[in-house]
Amino acid sequence: MNARNWLVGGLVGLNAALIVAFCAGRMSLTPTAQAQAQALRGGHYMAVSGTSQQGGVVYLYNVDTGVMGGYIFQQANPRNPVPIVPRSISQDIKRIKRRMR
């Protein structure tokens, strides 16, 4: 019985530690995650995010218009994202097709 009590107590302790870690992670949302949620409101977008040693980047592609833009989040100043100049992917594809002829 003593080993079973230790097992149950250990599992309860492990679950408590996981709950605390999960709640702490949810309370400290990164600016990248917040920016993704705000940018995806009101449209048909595809989003791709990534990170590097310098910071993170979120690319947003508007499916309706074919325009791609995004934001760069620098580790030194994560609250002030740098916008990426929007590009019209559909216009770029048309240009490529014309050059390939």
mmCIF file of C-alpha atoms in Angstrom:
data_model
loop_
_atom_site.group_PDB
_atom_site.id
_atom_site.type_symbol
_atom_site.label_atom_id
_atom_site.label_comp_id
_atom_site.label_asym_id
_atom_site.label_seq_id
_atom_site.Cartn_x
_atom_site.Cartn_y
_atom_site.Cartn_z
ATOM 1 C CA MET A 1 0.000 0.000 0.000
ATOM 2 C CA ASN A 2 2.842 2.365 0.755
ATOM 3 C CA ALA A 3 4.208 2.222 -2.820
ATOM 4 C CA ARG A 4 0.731 2.870 -4.216
ATOM 5 C CA ASN A 5 0.312 5.939 -2.010
ATOM 6 C CA TRP A 6 3.664 7.282 -3.228
ATOM 7 C CA LEU A 7 2.628 6.696 -6.849
ATOM 8 C CA VAL A 8 -0.703 8.485 -6.441
ATOM 9 C CA GLY A 9 0.955 11.354 -4.587
ATOM 10 C CA GLY A 10 3.632 11.660 -7.259
ATOM 11 C CA LEU A 11 1.049 11.760 -10.063
ATOM 12 C CA VAL A 12 -0.980 14.412 -8.245
ATOM 13 C CA GLY A 13 2.184 16.472 -7.765
ATOM 14 C CA LEU A 14 3.145 16.080 -11.423
ATOM 15 C CA ASN A 15 -0.312 17.202 -12.582
ATOM 16 C CA ALA A 16 -0.165 20.217 -10.248
ATOM 17 C CA ALA A 17 3.240 21.203 -11.675
ATOM 18 C CA LEU A 18 1.947 20.871 -15.256
ATOM 19 C CA ILE A 19 -1.112 23.004 -14.490
ATOM 20 C CA VAL A 20 1.067 25.733 -12.960
ATOM 21 C CA ALA A 21 3.425 25.676 -15.964
ATOM 22 C CA PHE A 22 0.524 25.823 -18.417
ATOM 23 C CA CYS A 23 -1.115 28.763 -16.606
ATOM 24 C CA ALA A 24 2.198 30.638 -16.426
ATOM 25 C CA GLY A 25 2.722 30.128 -20.158
ATOM 26 C CA ARG A 26 -0.756 31.387 -20.984
ATOM 27 C CA MET A 27 -0.287 34.497 -18.850
ATOM 28 C CA SER A 28 2.911 35.507 -20.653
ATOM 29 C CA LEU A 29 1.755 35.495 -24.291
ATOM 30 C CA THR A 30 4.434 36.612 -26.696
ATOM 31 C CA PRO A 31 3.859 39.697 -28.879
ATOM 32 C CA THR A 32 4.110 37.460 -31.966
ATOM 33 C CA ALA A 33 1.107 35.406 -30.903
ATOM 34 C CA GLN A 34 -0.882 38.521 -30.081
ATOM 35 C CA ALA A 35 -0.037 40.082 -33.444
ATOM 36 C CA GLN A 36 -1.201 36.978 -35.304
ATOM 37 C CA ALA A 37 -4.558 37.050 -33.546
ATOM 38 C CA GLN A 38 -5.094 40.751 -34.297
ATOM 39 C CA ALA A 39 -3.975 40.590 -37.917
ATOM 40 C CA LEU A 40 -6.228 37.662 -38.839
ATOM 41 C CA ARG A 41 -9.496 39.402 -38.003
ATOM 42 C CA GLY A 42 -11.851 40.221 -40.862
ATOM 43 C CA GLY A 43 -10.587 38.455 -43.975
ATOM 44 C CA HIS A 44 -9.289 35.291 -45.556
ATOM 45 C CA TYR A 45 -5.646 35.098 -44.526
ATOM 46 C CA MET A 46 -2.959 32.477 -44.372
ATOM 47 C CA ALA A 47 -0.309 33.068 -41.745
ATOM 48 C CA VAL A 48 3.168 31.619 -41.391
ATOM 49 C CA SER A 49 5.388 32.407 -38.443
ATOM 50 C CA GLY A 50 9.009 31.689 -37.735
ATOM 51 C CA THR A 51 11.866 32.626 -35.467
ATOM 52 C CA SER A 52 15.601 33.184 -35.677
ATOM 53 C CA GLN A 53 18.338 34.412 -33.370
ATOM 54 C CA GLN A 54 17.407 38.027 -34.124
ATOM 55 C CA GLY A 55 13.676 37.610 -33.440
ATOM 56 C CA GLY A 56 10.534 36.388 -35.126
ATOM 57 C CA VAL A 57 8.569 37.051 -38.272
ATOM 58 C CA VAL A 58 4.914 36.614 -39.201
ATOM 59 C CA TYR A 59 3.994 36.502 -42.895
ATOM 60 C CA LEU A 60 0.356 37.218 -43.790
ATOM 61 C CA TYR A 61 -1.105 36.312 -47.176
ATOM 62 C CA ASN A 62 -4.502 37.721 -48.138
ATOM 63 C CA VAL A 63 -6.134 34.972 -50.192
ATOM 64 C CA ASP A 64 -8.751 37.329 -51.664
ATOM 65 C CA THR A 65 -6.330 39.945 -53.047
ATOM 66 C CA GLY A 66 -3.092 37.959 -53.454
ATOM 67 C CA VAL A 67 -1.108 40.449 -51.349
ATOM 68 C CA MET A 68 1.522 39.222 -48.911
ATOM 69 C CA GLY A 69 2.975 41.287 -46.069
ATOM 70 C CA GLY A 70 3.978 40.719 -42.513
ATOM 71 C CA TYR A 71 5.787 41.877 -39.410
ATOM 72 C CA ILE A 72 9.278 41.365 -37.999
ATOM 73 C CA PHE A 73 9.544 41.161 -34.206
ATOM 74 C CA GLN A 74 13.020 41.973 -32.924
ATOM 75 C CA GLN A 75 14.123 40.537 -29.584
ATOM 76 C CA ALA A 76 15.548 43.885 -28.503
ATOM 77 C CA ASN A 77 12.177 45.641 -28.946
ATOM 78 C CA PRO A 78 9.339 43.097 -29.296
ATOM 79 C CA ARG A 79 6.528 45.595 -28.654
ATOM 80 C CA ASN A 80 7.304 47.602 -31.804
ATOM 81 C CA PRO A 81 7.060 45.272 -34.819
ATOM 82 C CA VAL A 82 8.615 46.354 -38.115
ATOM 83 C CA PRO A 83 6.131 45.977 -41.002
ATOM 84 C CA ILE A 84 7.223 44.118 -44.119
ATOM 85 C CA VAL A 85 6.331 45.974 -47.306
ATOM 86 C CA PRO A 86 3.331 44.235 -48.903
ATOM 87 C CA ARG A 87 3.898 42.474 -52.228
ATOM 88 C CA SER A 88 1.288 41.413 -54.737
ATOM 89 C CA ILE A 89 2.031 37.731 -55.255
ATOM 90 C CA SER A 90 -0.542 37.439 -58.044
ATOM 91 C CA GLN A 91 1.194 40.275 -59.968
ATOM 92 C CA ASP A 92 4.570 38.599 -59.415
ATOM 93 C CA ILE A 93 3.261 35.305 -60.833
ATOM 94 C CA LYS A 94 1.904 37.104 -63.913
ATOM 95 C CA ARG A 95 5.297 38.769 -64.423
ATOM 96 C CA ILE A 96 7.109 35.441 -64.148
ATOM 97 C CA LYS A 97 4.764 33.808 -66.662
ATOM 98 C CA ARG A 98 5.344 36.649 -69.138
ATOM 99 C CA ARG A 99 9.134 36.297 -68.842
ATOM 100 C CA MET A 100 8.981 32.541 -69.341
ATOM 101 C CA ARG A 101 7.306 32.869 -72.761
#
